[in-house]
Structures are given as structure tokens and as C-alpha cells.
Coordinates of C-alpha atoms in Angstrom, one line a residue:
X24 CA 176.5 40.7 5.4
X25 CA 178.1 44.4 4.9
X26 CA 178.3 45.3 1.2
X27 CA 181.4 47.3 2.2
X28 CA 184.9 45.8 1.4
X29 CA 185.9 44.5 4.7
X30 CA 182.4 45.7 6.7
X31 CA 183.3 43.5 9.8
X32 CA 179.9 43.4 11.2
X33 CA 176.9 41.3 12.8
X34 CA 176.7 37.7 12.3
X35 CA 173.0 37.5 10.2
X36 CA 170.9 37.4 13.7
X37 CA 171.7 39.2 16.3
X38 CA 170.7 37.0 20.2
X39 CA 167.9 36.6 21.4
X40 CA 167.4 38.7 24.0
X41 CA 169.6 41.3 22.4
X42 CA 166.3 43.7 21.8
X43 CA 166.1 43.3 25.5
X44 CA 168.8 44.4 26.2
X45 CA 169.1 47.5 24.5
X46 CA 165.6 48.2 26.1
X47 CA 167.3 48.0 29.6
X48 CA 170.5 50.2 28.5
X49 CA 170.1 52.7 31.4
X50 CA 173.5 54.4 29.9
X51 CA 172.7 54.4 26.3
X52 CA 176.0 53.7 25.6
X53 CA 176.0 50.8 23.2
X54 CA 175.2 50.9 19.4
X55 CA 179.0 51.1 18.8
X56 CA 179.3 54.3 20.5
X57 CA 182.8 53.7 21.7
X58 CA 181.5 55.5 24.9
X59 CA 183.8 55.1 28.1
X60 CA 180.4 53.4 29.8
X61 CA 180.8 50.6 27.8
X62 CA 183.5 50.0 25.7
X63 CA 184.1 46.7 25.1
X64 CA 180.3 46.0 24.6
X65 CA 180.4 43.1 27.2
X66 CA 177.0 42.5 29.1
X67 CA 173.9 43.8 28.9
X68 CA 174.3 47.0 27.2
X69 CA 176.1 46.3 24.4
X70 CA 176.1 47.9 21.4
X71 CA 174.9 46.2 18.3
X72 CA 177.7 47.4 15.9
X73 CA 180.1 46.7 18.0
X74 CA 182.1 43.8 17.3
X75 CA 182.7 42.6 20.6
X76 CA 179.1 42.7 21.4
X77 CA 178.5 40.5 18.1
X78 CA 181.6 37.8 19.4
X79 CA 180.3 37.8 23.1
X80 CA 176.6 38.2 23.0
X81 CA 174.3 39.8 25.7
X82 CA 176.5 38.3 29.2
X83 CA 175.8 38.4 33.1
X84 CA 177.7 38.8 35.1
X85 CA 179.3 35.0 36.0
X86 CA 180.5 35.3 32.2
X87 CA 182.7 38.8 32.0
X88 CA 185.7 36.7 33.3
X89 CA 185.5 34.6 30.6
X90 CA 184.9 37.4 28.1
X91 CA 187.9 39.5 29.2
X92 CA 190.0 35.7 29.0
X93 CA 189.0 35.6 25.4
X94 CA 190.0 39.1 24.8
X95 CA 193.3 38.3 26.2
X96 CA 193.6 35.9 24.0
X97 CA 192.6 38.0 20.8
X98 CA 195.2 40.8 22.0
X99 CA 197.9 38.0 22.6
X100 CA 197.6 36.8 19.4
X101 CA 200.5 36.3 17.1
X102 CA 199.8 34.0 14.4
X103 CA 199.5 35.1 10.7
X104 CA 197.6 37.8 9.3
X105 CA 193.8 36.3 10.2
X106 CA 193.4 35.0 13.6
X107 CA 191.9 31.5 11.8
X108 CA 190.7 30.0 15.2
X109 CA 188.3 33.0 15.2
X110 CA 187.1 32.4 11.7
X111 CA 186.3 28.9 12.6
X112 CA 184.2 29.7 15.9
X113 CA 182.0 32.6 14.2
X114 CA 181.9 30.0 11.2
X115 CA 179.9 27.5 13.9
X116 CA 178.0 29.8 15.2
X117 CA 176.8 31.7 12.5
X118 CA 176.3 28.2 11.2
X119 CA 174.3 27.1 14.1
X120 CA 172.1 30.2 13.9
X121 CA 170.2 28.8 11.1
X122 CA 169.6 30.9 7.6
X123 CA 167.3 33.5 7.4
X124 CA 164.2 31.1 6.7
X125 CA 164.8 29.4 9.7
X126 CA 166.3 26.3 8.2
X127 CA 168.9 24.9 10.9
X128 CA 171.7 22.8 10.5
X129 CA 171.2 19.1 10.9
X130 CA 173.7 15.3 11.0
X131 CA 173.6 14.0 7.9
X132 CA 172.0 10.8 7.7
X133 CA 172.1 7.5 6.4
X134 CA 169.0 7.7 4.0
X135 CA 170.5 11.2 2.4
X136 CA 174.4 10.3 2.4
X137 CA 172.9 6.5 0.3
X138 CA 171.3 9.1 -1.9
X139 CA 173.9 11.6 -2.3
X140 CA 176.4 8.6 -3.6
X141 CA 174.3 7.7 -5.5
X142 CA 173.9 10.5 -7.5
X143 CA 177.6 11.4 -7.6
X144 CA 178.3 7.8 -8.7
X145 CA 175.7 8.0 -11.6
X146 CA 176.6 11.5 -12.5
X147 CA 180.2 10.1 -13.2
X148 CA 178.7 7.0 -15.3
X149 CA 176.9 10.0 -17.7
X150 CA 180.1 12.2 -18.2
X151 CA 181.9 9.0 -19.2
X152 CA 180.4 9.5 -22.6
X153 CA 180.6 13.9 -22.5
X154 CA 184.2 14.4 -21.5
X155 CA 187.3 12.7 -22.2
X156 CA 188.9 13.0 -18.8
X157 CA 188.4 10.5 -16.4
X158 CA 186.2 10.6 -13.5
X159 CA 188.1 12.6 -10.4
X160 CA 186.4 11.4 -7.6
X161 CA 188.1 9.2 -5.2
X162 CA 185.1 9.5 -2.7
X163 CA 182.1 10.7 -2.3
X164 CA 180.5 12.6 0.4
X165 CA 177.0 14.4 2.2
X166 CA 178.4 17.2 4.2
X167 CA 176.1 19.3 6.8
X168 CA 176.6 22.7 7.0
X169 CA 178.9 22.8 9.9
X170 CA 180.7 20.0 8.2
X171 CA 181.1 22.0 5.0
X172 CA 182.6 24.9 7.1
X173 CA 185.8 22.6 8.2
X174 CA 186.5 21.5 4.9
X175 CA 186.4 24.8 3.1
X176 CA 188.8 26.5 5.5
X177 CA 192.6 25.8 4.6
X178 CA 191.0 26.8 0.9
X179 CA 189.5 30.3 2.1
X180 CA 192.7 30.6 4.1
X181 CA 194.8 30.7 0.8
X182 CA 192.6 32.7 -0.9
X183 CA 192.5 35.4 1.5
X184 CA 195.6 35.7 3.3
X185 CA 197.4 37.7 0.6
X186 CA 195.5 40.5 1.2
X187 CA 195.0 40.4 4.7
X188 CA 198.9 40.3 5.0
X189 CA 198.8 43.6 3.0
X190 CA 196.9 45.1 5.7
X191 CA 199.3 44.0 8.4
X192 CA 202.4 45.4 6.4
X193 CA 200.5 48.4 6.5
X194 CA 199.7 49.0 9.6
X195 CA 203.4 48.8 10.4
X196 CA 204.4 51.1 7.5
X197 CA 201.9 54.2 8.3
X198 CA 204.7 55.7 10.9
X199 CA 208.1 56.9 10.8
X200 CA 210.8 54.9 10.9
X201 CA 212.2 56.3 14.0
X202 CA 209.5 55.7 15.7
X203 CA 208.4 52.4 14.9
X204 CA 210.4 51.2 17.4
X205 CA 208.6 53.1 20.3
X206 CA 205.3 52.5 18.7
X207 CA 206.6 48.3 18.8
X208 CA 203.8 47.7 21.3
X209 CA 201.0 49.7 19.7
X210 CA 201.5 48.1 16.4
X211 CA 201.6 44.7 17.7
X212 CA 198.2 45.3 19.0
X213 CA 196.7 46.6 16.4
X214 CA 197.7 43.7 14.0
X215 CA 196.5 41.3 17.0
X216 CA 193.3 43.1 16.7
X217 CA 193.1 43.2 12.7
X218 CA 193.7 39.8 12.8
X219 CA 191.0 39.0 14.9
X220 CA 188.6 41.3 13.0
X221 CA 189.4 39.5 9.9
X222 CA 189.1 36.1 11.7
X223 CA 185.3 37.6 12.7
X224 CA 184.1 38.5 9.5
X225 CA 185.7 35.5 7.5
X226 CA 184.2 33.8 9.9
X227 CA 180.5 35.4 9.4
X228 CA 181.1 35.4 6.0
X229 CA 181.8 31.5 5.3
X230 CA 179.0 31.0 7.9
X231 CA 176.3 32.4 6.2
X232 CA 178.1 30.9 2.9
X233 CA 177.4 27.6 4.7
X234 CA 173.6 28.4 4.0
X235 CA 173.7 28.3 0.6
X236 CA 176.4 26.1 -1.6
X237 CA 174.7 23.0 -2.6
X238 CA 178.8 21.6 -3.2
X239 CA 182.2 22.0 -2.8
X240 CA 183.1 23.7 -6.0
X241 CA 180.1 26.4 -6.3
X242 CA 182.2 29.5 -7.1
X243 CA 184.8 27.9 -9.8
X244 CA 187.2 27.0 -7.3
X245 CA 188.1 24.0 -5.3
X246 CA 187.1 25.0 -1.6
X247 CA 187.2 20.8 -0.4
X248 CA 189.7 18.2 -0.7
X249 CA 191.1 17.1 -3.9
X250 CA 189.3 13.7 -5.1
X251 CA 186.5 14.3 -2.9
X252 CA 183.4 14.5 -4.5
X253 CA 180.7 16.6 -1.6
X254 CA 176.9 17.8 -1.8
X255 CA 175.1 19.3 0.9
X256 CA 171.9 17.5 1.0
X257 CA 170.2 19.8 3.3
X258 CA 171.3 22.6 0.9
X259 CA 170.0 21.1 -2.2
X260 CA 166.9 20.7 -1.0
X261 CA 166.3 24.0 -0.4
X262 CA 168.1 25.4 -4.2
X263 CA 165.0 23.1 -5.9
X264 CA 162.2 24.2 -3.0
X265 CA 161.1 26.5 -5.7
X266 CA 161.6 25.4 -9.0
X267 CA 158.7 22.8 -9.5
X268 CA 161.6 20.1 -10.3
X269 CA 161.2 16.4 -8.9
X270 CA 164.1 16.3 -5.8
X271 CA 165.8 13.6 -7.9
X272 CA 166.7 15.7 -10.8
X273 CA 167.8 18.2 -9.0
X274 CA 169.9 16.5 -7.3
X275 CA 171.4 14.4 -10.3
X276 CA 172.2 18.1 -12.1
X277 CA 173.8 19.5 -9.1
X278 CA 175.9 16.0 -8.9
X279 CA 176.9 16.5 -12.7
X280 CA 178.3 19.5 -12.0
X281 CA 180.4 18.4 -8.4
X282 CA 181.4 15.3 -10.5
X283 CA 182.5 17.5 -14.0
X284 CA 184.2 20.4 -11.7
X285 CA 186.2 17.2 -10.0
X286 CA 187.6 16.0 -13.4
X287 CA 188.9 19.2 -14.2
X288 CA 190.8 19.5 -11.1
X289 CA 191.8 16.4 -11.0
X290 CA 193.3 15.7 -14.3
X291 CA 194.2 19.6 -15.1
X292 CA 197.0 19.4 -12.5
X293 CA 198.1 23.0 -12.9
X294 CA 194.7 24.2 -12.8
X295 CA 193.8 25.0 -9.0
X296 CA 197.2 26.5 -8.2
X297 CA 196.6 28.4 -11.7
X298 CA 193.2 29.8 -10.1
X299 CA 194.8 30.1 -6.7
X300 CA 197.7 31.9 -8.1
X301 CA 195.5 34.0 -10.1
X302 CA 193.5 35.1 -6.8
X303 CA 197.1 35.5 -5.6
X304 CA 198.3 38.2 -8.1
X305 CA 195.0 40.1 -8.0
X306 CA 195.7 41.0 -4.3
X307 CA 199.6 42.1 -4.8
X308 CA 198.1 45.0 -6.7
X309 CA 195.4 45.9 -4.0
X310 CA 196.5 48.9 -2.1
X311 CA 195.8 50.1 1.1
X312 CA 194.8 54.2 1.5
X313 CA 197.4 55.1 4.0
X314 CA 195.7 58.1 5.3
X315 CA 193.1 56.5 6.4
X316 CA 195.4 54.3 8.2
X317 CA 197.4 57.1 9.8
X318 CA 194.3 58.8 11.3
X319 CA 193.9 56.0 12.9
X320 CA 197.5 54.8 14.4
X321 CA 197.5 58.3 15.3
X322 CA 194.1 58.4 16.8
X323 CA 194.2 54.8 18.2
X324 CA 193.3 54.2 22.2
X325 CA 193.6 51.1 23.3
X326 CA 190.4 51.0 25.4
X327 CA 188.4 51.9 22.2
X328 CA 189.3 48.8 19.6
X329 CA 186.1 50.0 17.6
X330 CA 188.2 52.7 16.2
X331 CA 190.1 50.4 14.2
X332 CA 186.8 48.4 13.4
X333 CA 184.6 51.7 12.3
X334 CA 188.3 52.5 9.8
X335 CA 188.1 49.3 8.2
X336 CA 184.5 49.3 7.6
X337 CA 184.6 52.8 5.7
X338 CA 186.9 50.9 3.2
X339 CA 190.2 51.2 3.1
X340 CA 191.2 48.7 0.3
X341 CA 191.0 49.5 -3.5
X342 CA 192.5 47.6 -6.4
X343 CA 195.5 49.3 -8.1
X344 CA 194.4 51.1 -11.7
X345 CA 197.7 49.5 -13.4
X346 CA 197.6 47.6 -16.5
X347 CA 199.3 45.0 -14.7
X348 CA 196.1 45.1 -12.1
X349 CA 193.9 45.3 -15.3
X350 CA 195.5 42.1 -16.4
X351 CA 194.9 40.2 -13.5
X352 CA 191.9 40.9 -12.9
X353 CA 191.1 39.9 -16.4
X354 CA 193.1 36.6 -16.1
X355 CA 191.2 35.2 -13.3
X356 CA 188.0 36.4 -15.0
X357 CA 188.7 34.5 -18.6
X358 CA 190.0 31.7 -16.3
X359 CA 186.7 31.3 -14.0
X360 CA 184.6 31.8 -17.3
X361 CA 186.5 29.0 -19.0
X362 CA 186.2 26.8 -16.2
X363 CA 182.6 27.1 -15.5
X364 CA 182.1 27.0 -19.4
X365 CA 183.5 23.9 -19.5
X366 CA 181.3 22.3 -16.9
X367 CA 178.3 24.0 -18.2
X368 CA 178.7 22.7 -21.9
X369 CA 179.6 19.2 -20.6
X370 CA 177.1 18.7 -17.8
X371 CA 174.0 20.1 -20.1
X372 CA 175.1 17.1 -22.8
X373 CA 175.1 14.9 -20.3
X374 CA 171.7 15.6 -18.8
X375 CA 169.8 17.3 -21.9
X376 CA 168.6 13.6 -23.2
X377 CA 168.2 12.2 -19.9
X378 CA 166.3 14.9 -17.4
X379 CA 163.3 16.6 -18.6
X380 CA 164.0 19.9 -16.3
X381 CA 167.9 20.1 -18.3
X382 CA 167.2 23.4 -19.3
X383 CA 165.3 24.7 -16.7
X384 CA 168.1 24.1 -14.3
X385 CA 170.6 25.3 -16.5
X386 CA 168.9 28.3 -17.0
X387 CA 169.0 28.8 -13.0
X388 CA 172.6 27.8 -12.3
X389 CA 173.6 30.7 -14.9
X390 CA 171.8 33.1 -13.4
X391 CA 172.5 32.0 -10.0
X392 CA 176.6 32.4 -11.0
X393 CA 176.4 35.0 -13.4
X394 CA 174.2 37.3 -11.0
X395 CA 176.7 37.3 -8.7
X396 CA 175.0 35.0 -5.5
X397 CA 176.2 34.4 -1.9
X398 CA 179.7 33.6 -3.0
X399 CA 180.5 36.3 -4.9
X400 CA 179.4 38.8 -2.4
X401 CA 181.9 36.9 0.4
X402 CA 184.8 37.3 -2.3
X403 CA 184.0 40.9 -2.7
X404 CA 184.1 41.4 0.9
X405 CA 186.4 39.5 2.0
X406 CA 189.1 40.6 -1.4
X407 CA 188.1 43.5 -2.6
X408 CA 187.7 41.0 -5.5
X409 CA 184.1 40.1 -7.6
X410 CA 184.4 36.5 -8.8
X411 CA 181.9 36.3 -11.4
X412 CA 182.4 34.6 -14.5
X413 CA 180.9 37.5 -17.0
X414 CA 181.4 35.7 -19.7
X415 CA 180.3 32.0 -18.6
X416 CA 177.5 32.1 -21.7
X417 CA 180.0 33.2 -24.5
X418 CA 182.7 30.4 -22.8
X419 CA 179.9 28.2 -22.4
X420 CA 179.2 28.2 -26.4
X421 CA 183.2 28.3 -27.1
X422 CA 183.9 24.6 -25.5
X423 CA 180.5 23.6 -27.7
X424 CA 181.6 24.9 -30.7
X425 CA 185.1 23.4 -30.0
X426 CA 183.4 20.0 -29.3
X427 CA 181.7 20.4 -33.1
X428 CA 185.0 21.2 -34.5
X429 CA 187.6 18.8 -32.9
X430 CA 185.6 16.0 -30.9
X431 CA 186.3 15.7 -27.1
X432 CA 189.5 15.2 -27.4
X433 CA 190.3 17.8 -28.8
X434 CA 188.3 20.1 -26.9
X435 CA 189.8 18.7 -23.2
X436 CA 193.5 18.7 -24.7
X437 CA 193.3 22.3 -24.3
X438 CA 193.6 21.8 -20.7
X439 CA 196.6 20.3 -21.0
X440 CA 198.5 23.5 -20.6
X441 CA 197.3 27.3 -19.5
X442 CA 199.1 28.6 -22.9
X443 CA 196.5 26.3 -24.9
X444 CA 193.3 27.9 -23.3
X445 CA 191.3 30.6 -25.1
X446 CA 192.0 34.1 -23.9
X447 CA 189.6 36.9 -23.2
X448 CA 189.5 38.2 -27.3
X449 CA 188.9 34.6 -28.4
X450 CA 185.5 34.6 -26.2
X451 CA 184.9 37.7 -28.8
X452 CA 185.5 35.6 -31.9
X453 CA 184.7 31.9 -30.9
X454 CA 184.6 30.6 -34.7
X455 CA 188.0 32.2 -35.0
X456 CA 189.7 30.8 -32.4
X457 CA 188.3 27.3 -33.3
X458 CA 189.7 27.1 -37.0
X459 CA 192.3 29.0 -36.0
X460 CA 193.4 26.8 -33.1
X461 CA 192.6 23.7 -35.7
X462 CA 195.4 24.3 -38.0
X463 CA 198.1 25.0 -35.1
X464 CA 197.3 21.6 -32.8
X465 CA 198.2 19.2 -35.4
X466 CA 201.4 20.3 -35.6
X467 CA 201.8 21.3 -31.7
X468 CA 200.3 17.9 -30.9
X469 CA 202.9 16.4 -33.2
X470 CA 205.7 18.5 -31.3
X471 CA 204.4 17.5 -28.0
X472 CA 203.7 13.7 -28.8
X473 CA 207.9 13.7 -30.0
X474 CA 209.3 15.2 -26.4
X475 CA 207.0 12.5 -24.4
X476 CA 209.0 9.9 -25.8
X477 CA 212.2 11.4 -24.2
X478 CA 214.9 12.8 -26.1
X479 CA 217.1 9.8 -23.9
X480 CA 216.3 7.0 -25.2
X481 CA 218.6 5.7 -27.7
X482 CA 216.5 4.8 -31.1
X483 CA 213.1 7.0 -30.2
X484 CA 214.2 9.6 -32.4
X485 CA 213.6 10.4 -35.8
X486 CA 216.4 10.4 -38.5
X487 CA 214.8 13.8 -39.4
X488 CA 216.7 16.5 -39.8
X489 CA 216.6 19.0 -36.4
X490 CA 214.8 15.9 -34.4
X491 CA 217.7 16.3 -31.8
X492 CA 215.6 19.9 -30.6
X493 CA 212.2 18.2 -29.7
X494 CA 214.1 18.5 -26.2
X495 CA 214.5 22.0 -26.0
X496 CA 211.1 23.5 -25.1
X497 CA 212.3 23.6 -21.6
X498 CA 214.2 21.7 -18.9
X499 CA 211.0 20.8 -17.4
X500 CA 210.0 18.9 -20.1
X501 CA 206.8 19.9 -20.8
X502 CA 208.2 22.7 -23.4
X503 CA 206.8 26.1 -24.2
X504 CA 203.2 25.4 -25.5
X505 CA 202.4 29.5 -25.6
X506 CA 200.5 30.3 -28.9

């Protein structure tokens, strides 16, 4: 996968008799030449970075109608800014490639989906006694690969839509007003055609993905339904090939973490459209380099699409250097940290007295998130946006510290309201913000515990002077909780 933001390129393997046919190129026209032999990269000659070539494959002849039908149907597109039918079909057939050490895709079966309830179903009995929010799961399930891919798309569709939108606005933007209306046609195309480009390499990306999440929840963020606890069986087999850890274990610690991310999404109701939202913001403040764009409405021929593929693959997206950028990105960093803190800190107390290889696997989930893997490399394409929780270690020894300090109870109230959470300085002073924090709940507790009763109910007051303003936190009723 490109390392460029937005490198719409190759799924990971190209066909099989693609070496071929460059061999028997009499024209020489391919390799994403753009040359007037070839241009669409359709049959035998075509071009490996061009991205028609890597949709369509090496053809003959009885195929080209079919080719030019699907082209029609990219160019007639008019959806929303990613052509999300795309994304799916590259998704399945990067999926059905296999991964790069030739491990394909497989039906769950009955043996592994047994042992994958299992194991979600114990992992819940251990964090009974670790958390104090209830177990989240409504359902368990073993996903293959392909299966994994269906799931996780209305989530990668939130995520990434705000900044592909950006790009469309763009496109239209880049001329003069006057002669927009002219250029209707032209413009219309080219978002057609950025919106299939976008569906390709989403596509790829969440393909190759595919290969390597062991659950639904691996980057911090919900990518499944709610309630539905998932594991890829297939996948966790091959995160433990290495690590000279019996199967079992490994797959009761990757369960305690599916199970522990479920409770906090499931019981922290403002939590994923916090995250989301977060994601959200981040992209408002992306900007697109116009010039860039210009060149190539100015440029653009209609029998070359690779122009606008070889534009967006320079890079043409960078993050705005506002303090309101700054902010969000930091928001969504503290935020990810916090939440994979949390799971961290409550999933090691649940498996440190009960599997011998606790650490060990600890030890290689951090690194695995904190190195930035798979996941973070398709945010960073896909976004423009790395998201790696930095500071997973120091939020990791916050929620401990917390749990030392105030019992679970205290620790998980925290959730109970983004204002309550620890911000990016308390990760600096951890002791701080827990005696700190200590003083202030009792009597925010106190405040919070009065409003629940309703201010409407005739005799659950207080005679206390002021008692009538426990109400007026808010018409929501939840009040302003902001430290």
C-alpha cells in the first residue's frame, strides 16, 4: 500500500499472468504511460500503475465489452463523494488474493466459531471482577476475512467521507465562477472519477486491512456493529504463529480485549460519536493545495483519467497549521490513548493471575498499536490522519493509578461524561490529576446524584437553601460536568 496520502495504487499482488503480459507489450505503452496506444490499460498491455489496469486485470478480447460497461458505470456515477460499491468489490478481491504469506481466506467453521464463543463468553466472566461496567456484548461472532470486510464498511464510510467530500468541493471550486457553468460536464466527470479512485483505494486498503485485525475494534474505534462482540479466527492464528504462546491464550487475551473495548462502547453512550466526531473535525481543517488542482482541471483530457490519478498520488491533501487543527488533532489523540488505556489496564488485571504469557502479550499488543501497524498506515492514507495512540503507556498507568486511588467505580465514572476524562497535561502529571480529581468528584457526584432524581417531583428536593438550581446545568438534563 502507497505511503503517499491518497497513493491510489495496486492491490498487494498484481495477476497472474500480468509479468506476461508486459513481456508481450509490442507498444510499450503501459506502466501508466498515459500513452494514446493504450490508455485505459484494458487488455494485454496494460500498464501496472495504471489504475484501470489494477480494477480490470490482464483481459482478451471477449471481456473489453464488459470493461468499457464498467467504465460507464464509474463515469455515470453520482452518488456521494466515494463510489462505495467500488470500495466493496476491490475489498473482495484484494481479500481473495490472500496476504502476502500466502494465507487465503477461508468459511468459518463450526469447530473455530464453538471456540471463538467461547472465549468471548469467558473473557466477559473475568472482566466481571476488573471493570464496573457491564458486559456489552449482545452476541458473539467468528468473522472470515471477507466477512469482516462487510461489517467494517458503513464505519470506514463515516470516517472517511468528510474528507473525500473536501476533495469533491474542490474540484468544483478550482475555476472561475463564470465558467463553472461551461465546465458543468468536465467537473461532473472528474468527481465521478475521484469517486471511483477513492472507492479503489479504500477498497485496497480495507482489503489488505482484512489480513491483519484479529477483531472488530483493533484501531480504538468501533468498525462492527454495536453489541456484537467479533474475532477473526483465521487472523488470530496467525498474530500468535510467532510468539511461542499456547493458541488458547492467545486467543483468551485477544477476546479480553474485544470483550473490554465492547463495554466501553456500550455503556459510554457518547463515546463512539465522540471518536467519530473527533475523526470528523480533524478533516474540516484538512486543505486541499489548489494549484495542484488547477494544473490539472486545466490540463485534464478525458481519454487520459491517469492524469487525475498521477495528481492525487503526488499528494495534494495537508492538515491546516491552525491552533484549532492543533487541537483536534490532539483531541482524538488524548481520546484514542484514553480509550486503549483503559482496555489495556483492565484486560492485563484480568489476565495477569490467570495466563502465564499476560505480559508477553501485553508487551506485543503495545507495540503492535503504538508502532503504528496495518491500521494506522490505512488511516494515514486514506485521512491524511495517523491514529496512533502516543501516549497508550502513560494512559495506561493513569486508569491504574486511578483504580488505586478511587476503586472501579470511580475509575469507570469518569466515563460518564467527555468533560470528566483526563486531558492531554494530565497524562503529564498522573498523581496530580488523581488527588486532584479526588477532592472535586465528591462533590460533583453529589451534584449529579441531586439532578437524577428530577427537579419535578414534588418532595425529592432538599429544604436546603439553593436546592431549587440542581436543575439548571442544562435543559438536557445531564448538566454541565466540564472541570
Amino acid at each position: 500500500m502507497s505511503d503517499t496520502p491518497f497513493g491510489f495504487g495496486l492491490p498487494p499482488e498484481e495477476p497472474e499472468n500480468g509479468d506476461e503480459g508486459k513481456k508481450k507489450d509490442p507498444t510499450g505503452g503501459g506502466q501508466g504511460s498515459g500513452g494514446s496506444a493504450n490508455p485505459f490499460g484494458f487488455g494485454p498491455g496494460a500498464g501496472a500503475d495504471n489504475p484501470f489496469a489494477a480494477m480490470f486485470g490482464t483481459m482478451n478480447p471477449n471481456d473489453l465489452g464488459a470493461a468499457f460497461q464498467q467504465l460507464g458505470q464509474m463515469l455515470s456515477y453520482e452518488g456521494g463523494p466515494v463510489n462505495w460499491d467500488m470500495a466493496k468489490q476491490i475489498a473482495r478481491q484484494t481479500v481473495s488474493q490472500g496476504t502476502p504469506d500466502g494465507t487465503k481466506d477461508a468459511s468459518v467453521g463450526p469447530s473455530e466459531r464453538s471456540a471463538v464463543d467461547e472465549a468471548l463468553r469467558l473473557a466477559d466472566l473475568w472482566l466481571d471482577g476488573v471493570t464496573s461496567l457491564p458486559s456489552g456484548s449482545v452476541s458473539t461472532v467468528a468473522w472470515s476475512r471477507a466477512e469482516w470486510v462487510e461489517a467494517s464498511l458503513p464505519a470506514w464510510q463515516k470516517l472517511v467521507d468528510p474528507v473525500a467530500e473536501r476533495v469533491g468541493l474542490a474540484m468544483g471550486d478550482v475555476l472561475p465562477e463564470e465558467m463553472q457553468a461551461m465546465a458543468g460536464p468536465l467537473i461532473g466527470m472528474m468527481r465521478s472519477m475521484g469517486g471511483a479512485m477513492f472507492g479503489q483505494q479504500i477498497g485496497q486498503a480495507v482489503g489488505v486491512l482484512a489480513g491483519e485485525v484479529v477483531g472488530s475494534t483493533d484501531i480504538g474505534l468501533p468498525l462492527g456493529p454495536a453489541g456484537k462482540a467479533a474475532l477473526l479466527p483465521l487472523n488470530v492464528e496467525r498474530f500468535g504463529k510467532d510468539l511461542s504462546v499456547p493458541q488458547e491464550e492467545v486467543r483468551l487475551y485477544l477476546a479480553l480485549r474485544e470483550a473490554a473495548h465492547q463495554r466501553l462502547f456500550a455503556h459510554v453512550p457518547w463515546l463512539r460519536s465522540h471518536l467519530f466526531g473527533a475523526v470528523e473535525g480533524y478533516a474540516r481543517g484538512i486543505k486541499v493545495d489548489t494549484s495542484k488542482l488547477e494544473d490539472v482541471v486545466g490540463q485534464f483530457d478525458p481519454s487520459q483519467p491517469e492524469q487525475l490519478q498521477d495528481a492525487l498520488q503526488q499528494g495534494m491533501f495537508q492538515p491546516e497549521d491552525t491552533p484549532e487543527q492543533k487541537a483536534a488533532l490532539a483531541r482524538l489523540e488524548t481520546a484514542l490513548a484514553l480509550v486503549e488505556g483503559w482496555v489495556d489496564a483492565v484486560v492485563h488485571e484480568a489476565a495477569k493471575s490467570r495466563l502465564t504469557s499476560a505480559d508477553a502479550l501485553r508487551e506485543t499488543m503495545r507495540r503492535r498499536r503504538a508502532s503504528g501497524g496495518p491500521a494506522e498506515q490505512t488511516f494515514a492514507t486514506l485521512i491524511g490522519l495517523q491514529l496512533r495512540p502516543r501516549r497508550l503507556r502513560d494512559a495506561s498507568r493513569l486508569w491504574a493509578s486511578l483504580t488505586d486511588a478511587r476503586g472501579l467505580d470511580g475509575r469507570d465514572a469518569l466515563w460518564e461524561h467527555p468533560d470528566m476524562l483526563p486531558t492531554a497535561q494530565d497524562l503529564d502529571d498522573p498523581d496530580g490529576f488523581v488527588h486532584h480529581e479526588q477532592l472535586d468528584f465528591s462533590e460533583l457526584d453529589k451534584m449529579l446524584g441531586e439532578a437524577a432524581k428530577g427537579p419535578q417531583q414534588p418532595g425529592a428536593g432538599t429544604d436546603e437553601p439553593g436546592s431549587e438550581g440542581t436543575d439548571g446545568h442544562g435543559s438536557d438534563g445531564k448538566g454541565d460536568s466540564g472541570r
